[in-house]
């Protein structure tokens, strides 16, 4: 099912490595045009466009787009106690880990009376998107809402697609997760249109535009975020999921196989890559996948993902070559099944899972880390969702008169060097006589 690529004896460049196992891009490119149209429709027609899209994509008509509070309350009351307990544990763990991501204010004293204060301000209003297509993701409610709450966001709105099977209501488990977190502003709307609604607002629904949109989704959701760049803040695009496993001959092929399959289960576009120094492990993993994948609930979806060009087993000469491959690929999820893992050398990854007992599924639910991570190689420059996603670093400058006097001449010199004399005058005026005539004369003399 998985093709094997033998790179032994070769030293490809980073660009060549990316070409060897390419991401699935066709669907991404097609989604860009469609998402732009869907977003534009919502910006122009508001609720009418959202209803048309719900009928087209979700087979739903006449539903409550703004979810009534009693729907949320009913979902919480009907929630399976075991699921509730698991969600509450996930909430507690993510809340604890997210709290460590909030920087404390810092004051730098550059000289007596000269202070720069660094503080982090939360955005006011956030729109959280939770997918509802091939699977149900109450865990994504937790992963998006909890960091926003920890950051101090005052308004959180949540969108998730209406479900035909539930009479046009949002999925009850997603509603229950929202209810457990105290989220009361919930909308049954999905896809690119939901992202557009968050960014532009929908007055007919009482939906006010947000400052930041976060959350995973399909290619259309990711494309909508690109379309709206500059109008609204977004997290890194969380497109089709991907896992890269680096393993040596100490790895258990059953665990490697199970973890590759677990991510292929998400979507036909999912990427599952094993990079190994061990031909025997490669053979054992391929054999186990052939057996294990056929017995899973989503066998057809998994087969499509594993047989696509975005998935492969890659043989390399040594761990240095495996590390170079991983850092070039910059996976969303990186697992290290190595006798000597050295995670500090794997610098480009959304999240790094070290050892046989730290699978991606742990991070998906209960590790305490966040599962909304950058895909498509964005881990080279972007981070996963965290409390920092909802915070803006802000500088507060406080100088007294004496402290300003100490740097007055240097400011004037630099202002003149940049041919911006008024900048310098904004400084020197603070040291001139209160007599406006004298100030004007001094300024004229300086210009002369």
Coordinates of C-alpha atoms in Angstrom, one line a residue:
X1 CA 0.0 0.0 0.0
X2 CA 2.8 2.4 0.9
X3 CA 5.4 2.9 -1.8
X4 CA 9.1 2.6 -0.8
X5 CA 11.7 5.2 -1.8
X6 CA 15.4 4.3 -1.4
X7 CA 17.6 7.3 -0.8
X8 CA 20.6 5.3 0.4
X9 CA 23.8 6.4 -1.2
X10 CA 22.2 9.7 -2.1
X11 CA 22.4 13.2 -0.6
X12 CA 19.4 15.1 -1.9
X13 CA 19.1 18.9 -1.3
X14 CA 16.2 20.1 0.8
X15 CA 14.3 21.0 -2.3
X16 CA 14.9 17.6 -3.8
X17 CA 13.7 15.9 -0.6
X18 CA 10.4 17.9 -0.8
X19 CA 9.9 16.8 -4.4
X20 CA 10.4 13.2 -3.5
X21 CA 7.4 13.1 -1.2
X22 CA 5.2 16.0 -2.3
X23 CA 2.2 17.2 -0.3
X24 CA -1.2 16.8 -2.0
X25 CA -1.6 20.2 -3.6
X26 CA -4.2 19.7 -6.3
X27 CA -7.2 19.9 -3.9
X28 CA -5.6 22.9 -2.2
X29 CA -5.3 24.9 -5.4
X30 CA -8.9 24.0 -6.5
X31 CA -10.2 25.0 -3.0
X32 CA -8.7 28.5 -3.3
X33 CA -11.0 29.7 -6.0
X34 CA -14.1 28.1 -4.5
X35 CA -13.3 29.5 -1.1
X36 CA -13.0 33.0 -2.4
X37 CA -16.4 32.8 -4.0
X38 CA -18.0 31.3 -0.9
X39 CA -16.5 34.0 1.3
X40 CA -17.6 36.8 -1.1
X41 CA -21.1 35.4 -1.2
X42 CA -21.3 35.6 2.6
X43 CA -19.8 39.1 2.7
X44 CA -22.5 40.2 0.3
X45 CA -25.6 38.2 1.2
X46 CA -25.0 37.3 4.9
X47 CA -27.5 34.8 6.3
X48 CA -29.0 34.1 2.8
X49 CA -25.6 32.9 1.6
X50 CA -25.0 30.8 4.7
X51 CA -28.4 29.1 4.2
X52 CA -27.7 28.4 0.5
X53 CA -24.4 26.9 1.4
X54 CA -25.9 24.8 4.2
X55 CA -28.4 23.3 1.7
X56 CA -25.7 22.7 -0.9
X57 CA -23.0 21.2 1.4
X58 CA -24.8 20.0 4.5
X59 CA -28.2 19.0 3.1
X60 CA -29.8 21.3 5.7
X61 CA -32.6 23.8 5.3
X62 CA -34.5 26.0 7.8
X63 CA -32.2 25.3 10.7
X64 CA -31.2 27.6 13.6
X65 CA -27.9 29.1 12.5
X66 CA -27.5 30.8 15.8
X67 CA -27.8 27.9 18.2
X68 CA -30.4 28.4 21.0
X69 CA -29.0 28.0 24.5
X70 CA -31.4 25.2 25.2
X71 CA -29.8 23.1 22.4
X72 CA -26.5 23.5 24.3
X73 CA -28.0 22.7 27.6
X74 CA -29.7 19.6 26.2
X75 CA -26.5 18.4 24.7
X76 CA -24.6 18.8 28.1
X77 CA -27.4 16.9 29.9
X78 CA -27.4 14.1 27.4
X79 CA -23.7 13.7 27.2
X80 CA -22.3 10.2 27.9
X81 CA -20.7 10.4 31.4
X82 CA -17.6 8.7 30.2
X83 CA -17.2 11.2 27.4
X84 CA -17.8 14.1 29.8
X85 CA -15.2 12.8 32.2
X86 CA -12.7 12.5 29.3
X87 CA -13.4 16.0 28.1
X88 CA -13.1 17.4 31.5
X89 CA -9.7 15.8 32.0
X90 CA -8.6 17.1 28.6
X91 CA -9.8 20.6 29.5
X92 CA -7.9 20.5 32.8
X93 CA -4.7 19.3 31.1
X94 CA -4.8 21.8 28.2
X95 CA -5.6 24.6 30.6
X96 CA -2.6 23.8 32.7
X97 CA -0.2 23.5 29.8
X98 CA -1.6 26.7 28.1
X99 CA -1.1 28.7 31.3
X100 CA 2.6 28.2 30.9
X101 CA 2.4 29.9 27.5
X102 CA 1.3 33.3 28.8
X103 CA 4.4 35.5 29.3
X104 CA 4.6 37.7 32.3
X105 CA 4.9 41.5 31.8
X106 CA 8.6 42.6 31.8
X107 CA 10.0 46.0 32.5
X108 CA 13.4 47.0 31.2
X109 CA 15.2 49.9 32.9
X110 CA 17.5 51.4 30.2
X111 CA 18.6 54.3 32.5
X112 CA 17.2 56.1 35.5
X113 CA 13.7 57.3 34.4
X114 CA 13.8 55.4 31.1
X115 CA 11.6 52.4 31.0
X116 CA 10.1 50.1 28.3
X117 CA 7.4 47.8 29.5
X118 CA 6.6 44.6 27.5
X119 CA 3.0 43.4 28.0
X120 CA 0.8 40.9 26.2
X121 CA -2.7 42.0 25.5
X122 CA -5.5 39.5 24.5
X123 CA -7.5 40.2 21.4
X124 CA -11.1 41.1 22.2
X125 CA -13.1 38.6 20.1
X126 CA -12.3 35.3 18.6
X127 CA -14.1 33.0 16.2
X128 CA -13.4 29.3 16.7
X129 CA -14.1 26.8 13.9
X130 CA -14.7 23.1 14.6
X131 CA -15.0 20.7 11.7
X132 CA -17.9 18.3 11.4
X133 CA -17.4 16.4 8.1
X134 CA -15.8 13.0 8.1
X135 CA -15.5 12.9 11.9
X136 CA -16.7 14.7 15.0
X137 CA -14.1 16.8 16.9
X138 CA -15.2 17.8 20.4
X139 CA -11.4 17.7 21.2
X140 CA -11.0 20.6 18.8
X141 CA -13.4 22.7 20.9
X142 CA -11.1 22.1 23.8
X143 CA -7.9 22.8 21.9
X144 CA -9.2 26.2 20.6
X145 CA -11.4 27.5 23.4
X146 CA -9.2 26.8 26.4
X147 CA -6.0 28.7 25.2
X148 CA -8.2 31.6 24.2
X149 CA -9.8 31.6 27.7
X150 CA -6.4 31.3 29.3
X151 CA -5.1 34.3 27.3
X152 CA -8.0 36.4 28.5
X153 CA -10.1 36.7 25.4
X154 CA -13.5 38.2 26.5
X155 CA -15.7 37.0 23.6
X156 CA -15.5 33.6 22.0
X157 CA -17.9 32.5 19.2
X158 CA -17.9 29.0 17.8
X159 CA -19.0 27.6 14.4
X160 CA -19.5 24.1 13.4
X161 CA -21.4 22.6 10.4
X162 CA -25.1 21.7 10.8
X163 CA -25.7 18.0 10.8
X164 CA -28.4 16.5 8.5
X165 CA -28.6 13.5 10.8
X166 CA -29.4 15.7 13.7
X167 CA -32.2 17.7 12.0
X168 CA -29.9 20.6 11.1
X169 CA -28.5 21.0 14.6
X170 CA -24.8 21.2 15.4
X171 CA -23.4 17.8 16.5
X172 CA -24.6 17.3 20.1
X173 CA -21.1 16.3 21.4
X174 CA -19.6 19.4 20.0
X175 CA -22.4 21.5 21.6
X176 CA -21.8 19.6 24.9
X177 CA -18.1 20.4 24.8
X178 CA -18.9 24.1 24.2
X179 CA -21.3 24.0 27.1
X180 CA -18.8 22.5 29.4
X181 CA -16.5 25.4 28.6
X182 CA -19.1 28.1 29.0
X183 CA -19.3 29.0 25.4
X184 CA -22.8 30.3 24.6
X185 CA -22.4 32.0 21.2
X186 CA -22.5 29.0 18.8
X187 CA -23.4 29.0 15.1
X188 CA -24.4 26.0 13.0
X189 CA -22.5 27.0 9.9
X190 CA -19.6 25.3 8.1
X191 CA -16.7 25.5 5.7
X192 CA -15.3 28.6 4.0
X193 CA -18.6 30.4 4.5
X194 CA -18.3 30.1 8.3
X195 CA -14.8 31.7 8.1
X196 CA -16.2 34.5 6.0
X197 CA -19.0 35.1 8.4
X198 CA -16.6 35.4 11.3
X199 CA -14.4 37.8 9.3
X200 CA -17.2 40.0 7.9
X201 CA -19.9 39.6 10.5
X202 CA -23.6 38.8 9.8
X203 CA -25.9 41.5 11.2
X204 CA -29.1 39.5 10.6
X205 CA -27.8 36.8 13.0
X206 CA -26.3 39.3 15.5
X207 CA -22.9 37.9 14.6
X208 CA -20.3 40.6 15.1
X209 CA -17.0 40.3 13.2
X210 CA -14.1 38.8 15.1
X211 CA -10.5 39.8 15.5
X212 CA -9.0 36.3 15.1
X213 CA -10.2 33.1 13.5
X214 CA -8.7 29.7 14.6
X215 CA -9.4 26.1 14.1
X216 CA -8.7 23.2 11.8
X217 CA -10.7 22.2 8.8
X218 CA -10.5 21.0 5.2
X219 CA -8.8 22.6 2.3
X220 CA -11.7 25.0 1.8
X221 CA -11.4 26.3 5.4
X222 CA -7.7 26.7 5.0
X223 CA -8.2 28.5 1.7
X224 CA -10.7 30.9 3.3
X225 CA -8.1 31.9 5.9
X226 CA -5.8 32.8 3.0
X227 CA -8.5 34.7 1.3
X228 CA -9.2 36.8 4.4
X229 CA -5.5 37.5 5.3
X230 CA -5.2 41.1 6.4
X231 CA -8.9 41.5 7.3
X232 CA -8.7 39.1 10.2
X233 CA -6.0 37.4 12.1
X234 CA -5.7 33.6 11.7
X235 CA -3.7 30.7 13.2
X236 CA -1.4 28.7 10.9
X237 CA -3.4 26.9 8.3
X238 CA -4.3 23.5 9.6
X239 CA -5.0 21.6 6.4
X240 CA -4.9 17.9 5.6
X241 CA -3.1 16.1 8.5
X242 CA 0.4 14.6 8.2
X243 CA 2.7 12.4 10.3
X244 CA 6.3 11.7 9.8
X245 CA 7.9 8.9 11.8
X246 CA 11.7 8.6 12.1
X247 CA 12.6 5.1 13.2
X248 CA 15.6 2.8 13.5
X249 CA 15.8 -1.0 14.0
X250 CA 14.9 -0.6 17.7
X251 CA 11.3 0.4 16.7
X252 CA 8.3 -1.8 17.1
X253 CA 6.8 -2.2 13.6
X254 CA 3.3 -2.6 15.0
X255 CA 3.4 0.7 16.8
X256 CA 4.8 2.5 13.7
X257 CA 2.1 0.9 11.5
X258 CA -0.7 1.8 13.9
X259 CA 0.5 5.4 14.2
X260 CA 0.7 5.9 10.4
X261 CA -2.8 4.5 10.0
X262 CA -4.2 6.6 12.8
X263 CA -3.4 9.8 10.8
X264 CA -4.4 8.4 7.4
X265 CA -7.8 7.8 9.0
X266 CA -8.5 11.5 8.9
X267 CA -8.7 12.2 5.2
X268 CA -7.8 10.9 1.7
X269 CA -5.3 13.8 1.4
X270 CA -3.5 12.9 4.7
X271 CA 0.2 12.3 4.5
X272 CA 1.9 9.4 6.3
X273 CA 5.6 9.0 5.9
X274 CA 8.1 6.7 7.6
X275 CA 11.8 7.5 7.3
X276 CA 14.1 4.7 8.5
X277 CA 17.6 3.4 8.4
X278 CA 16.3 -0.2 8.7
X279 CA 15.2 -2.1 5.6
X280 CA 13.8 -4.9 7.9
X281 CA 11.7 -2.4 9.8
X282 CA 10.4 -1.0 6.5
X283 CA 9.4 -4.4 5.3
X284 CA 7.7 -5.3 8.6
X285 CA 5.8 -2.0 8.7
X286 CA 4.6 -2.4 5.1
X287 CA 3.4 -5.9 5.9
X288 CA 1.6 -4.9 9.1
X289 CA -0.1 -1.9 7.4
X290 CA -1.4 -4.2 4.7
X291 CA -3.1 -6.4 7.3
X292 CA -4.1 -3.7 9.9
X293 CA -5.5 -1.1 7.5
X294 CA -7.8 -3.5 5.9
X295 CA -9.5 -4.3 9.2
X296 CA -10.2 -0.7 10.3
X297 CA -13.5 1.1 10.1
X298 CA -12.3 3.6 7.5
X299 CA -10.3 1.2 5.4
X300 CA -11.1 2.8 2.1
X301 CA -10.2 6.3 3.2
X302 CA -6.9 5.0 4.8
X303 CA -6.0 3.1 1.6
X304 CA -6.5 6.3 -0.5
X305 CA -4.2 8.3 1.8
X306 CA -1.5 5.7 2.1
X307 CA -1.4 4.9 -1.6
X308 CA -1.2 8.6 -2.6
X309 CA 2.0 10.4 -3.6
X310 CA 2.0 12.2 -0.3
X311 CA 2.7 9.0 1.6
X312 CA 5.8 6.7 1.5
X313 CA 8.4 4.7 3.3
X314 CA 11.8 6.3 2.8
X315 CA 15.0 4.4 3.3
X316 CA 18.1 6.5 4.3
X317 CA 21.7 5.7 5.2
X318 CA 21.8 7.0 8.7
X319 CA 20.1 9.1 11.4
X320 CA 21.8 12.3 10.1
X321 CA 20.1 11.7 6.7
X322 CA 16.8 11.0 8.5
X323 CA 17.1 14.2 10.5
X324 CA 17.9 16.2 7.4
X325 CA 14.8 14.8 5.6
X326 CA 12.6 15.6 8.6
X327 CA 13.8 19.2 8.9
X328 CA 13.3 19.8 5.2
X329 CA 9.8 18.2 5.3
X330 CA 8.8 20.1 8.5
X331 CA 5.9 17.8 9.4
X332 CA 2.8 18.7 11.4
X333 CA 3.4 15.6 13.7
X334 CA 6.9 14.1 14.1
X335 CA 7.3 10.8 16.0
X336 CA 10.8 9.6 17.0
X337 CA 11.1 5.9 17.4
X338 CA 14.8 5.8 18.0
X339 CA 17.2 4.3 20.5
X340 CA 18.8 7.7 20.9
X341 CA 16.1 10.2 19.8
X342 CA 17.8 13.6 20.3
X343 CA 14.7 15.7 19.8
X344 CA 16.7 18.9 20.0
X345 CA 18.1 18.1 16.5
X346 CA 14.7 17.9 14.9
X347 CA 14.0 21.7 14.7
X348 CA 11.2 21.9 12.2
X349 CA 7.9 20.2 13.3
X350 CA 4.6 21.3 14.6
X351 CA 4.9 19.0 17.6
X352 CA 7.5 16.3 18.4
X353 CA 6.5 13.0 20.0
X354 CA 9.4 11.2 21.6
X355 CA 9.5 7.5 22.3
X356 CA 7.1 4.6 21.8
X357 CA 4.7 5.7 24.5
X358 CA 4.1 9.2 23.1
X359 CA 2.0 8.6 20.0
X360 CA 0.2 11.4 18.1
X361 CA -3.1 10.1 19.4
X362 CA -1.9 11.2 22.9
X363 CA -1.4 14.7 21.6
X364 CA -4.8 14.6 19.9
X365 CA -6.6 14.3 23.2
X366 CA -4.9 14.2 26.5
X367 CA -1.2 15.1 26.4
X368 CA -2.0 18.7 27.5
X369 CA -0.4 20.0 24.3
X370 CA -2.4 21.5 21.5
X371 CA -3.4 19.5 18.4
X372 CA -4.1 22.4 16.1
X373 CA -0.7 22.5 14.3
X374 CA 0.8 23.9 11.1
X375 CA 0.7 21.7 8.0
X376 CA 2.2 21.8 4.5
X377 CA 5.7 22.6 5.7
X378 CA 4.6 25.7 7.6
X379 CA 6.3 24.4 10.7
X380 CA 9.5 25.9 9.3
X381 CA 8.2 29.3 10.3
X382 CA 4.8 28.9 12.1
X383 CA 3.8 27.4 15.5
X384 CA 0.8 25.5 16.7
X385 CA -2.2 27.0 18.4
X386 CA -1.4 28.2 21.9
X387 CA -2.4 31.0 24.3
X388 CA 0.1 33.2 22.3
X389 CA -2.1 32.9 19.3
X390 CA -4.6 35.2 21.1
X391 CA -2.0 37.6 22.6
X392 CA -0.4 40.7 21.1
X393 CA 2.9 41.9 22.4
X394 CA 2.6 45.6 23.2
X395 CA 5.3 48.0 24.3
X396 CA 4.7 50.8 26.8
X397 CA 7.3 53.5 26.8
X398 CA 7.8 55.7 29.9
X399 CA 10.7 58.3 29.9
X400 CA 10.9 61.3 32.3
X401 CA 12.4 64.6 31.3
X402 CA 15.9 63.9 32.5
X403 CA 15.9 60.5 30.7
X404 CA 14.7 62.1 27.5
X405 CA 17.5 64.8 27.8
X406 CA 20.1 62.1 27.8
X407 CA 19.2 60.9 24.3
X408 CA 18.0 64.2 22.9
X409 CA 21.1 64.9 20.8
X410 CA 21.2 61.4 19.3
X411 CA 17.6 61.5 18.3
X412 CA 18.1 64.9 16.5
X413 CA 21.2 63.5 14.7
X414 CA 19.3 60.5 13.5
X415 CA 16.3 62.5 12.5
X416 CA 18.5 64.9 10.4
X417 CA 20.3 61.9 8.9
X418 CA 16.9 60.6 7.7
X419 CA 15.8 64.1 6.4
X420 CA 13.0 64.2 8.9
X421 CA 13.8 67.4 10.9
X422 CA 10.3 67.6 12.4
X423 CA 11.1 64.4 14.3
X424 CA 14.0 66.1 16.0
X425 CA 12.0 69.2 16.6
X426 CA 9.3 67.1 18.4
X427 CA 12.2 66.3 20.9
X428 CA 13.9 69.7 21.2
X429 CA 10.6 71.6 21.7
X430 CA 10.4 69.9 25.1
X431 CA 13.6 71.7 26.2
X432 CA 12.8 75.2 24.9
X433 CA 11.4 78.3 26.6
X434 CA 7.6 78.4 27.0
X435 CA 7.7 81.6 25.0
X436 CA 6.3 80.6 21.6
X437 CA 8.2 83.4 19.9
X438 CA 11.5 82.2 21.3
X439 CA 10.7 78.6 20.3
X440 CA 10.0 79.6 16.7
X441 CA 13.2 81.6 16.6
X442 CA 15.2 78.7 18.0
X443 CA 13.7 76.3 15.4
X444 CA 14.5 78.7 12.6
X445 CA 18.1 79.0 13.8
X446 CA 18.4 75.2 13.8
X447 CA 17.1 74.9 10.3
X448 CA 19.5 77.5 9.1

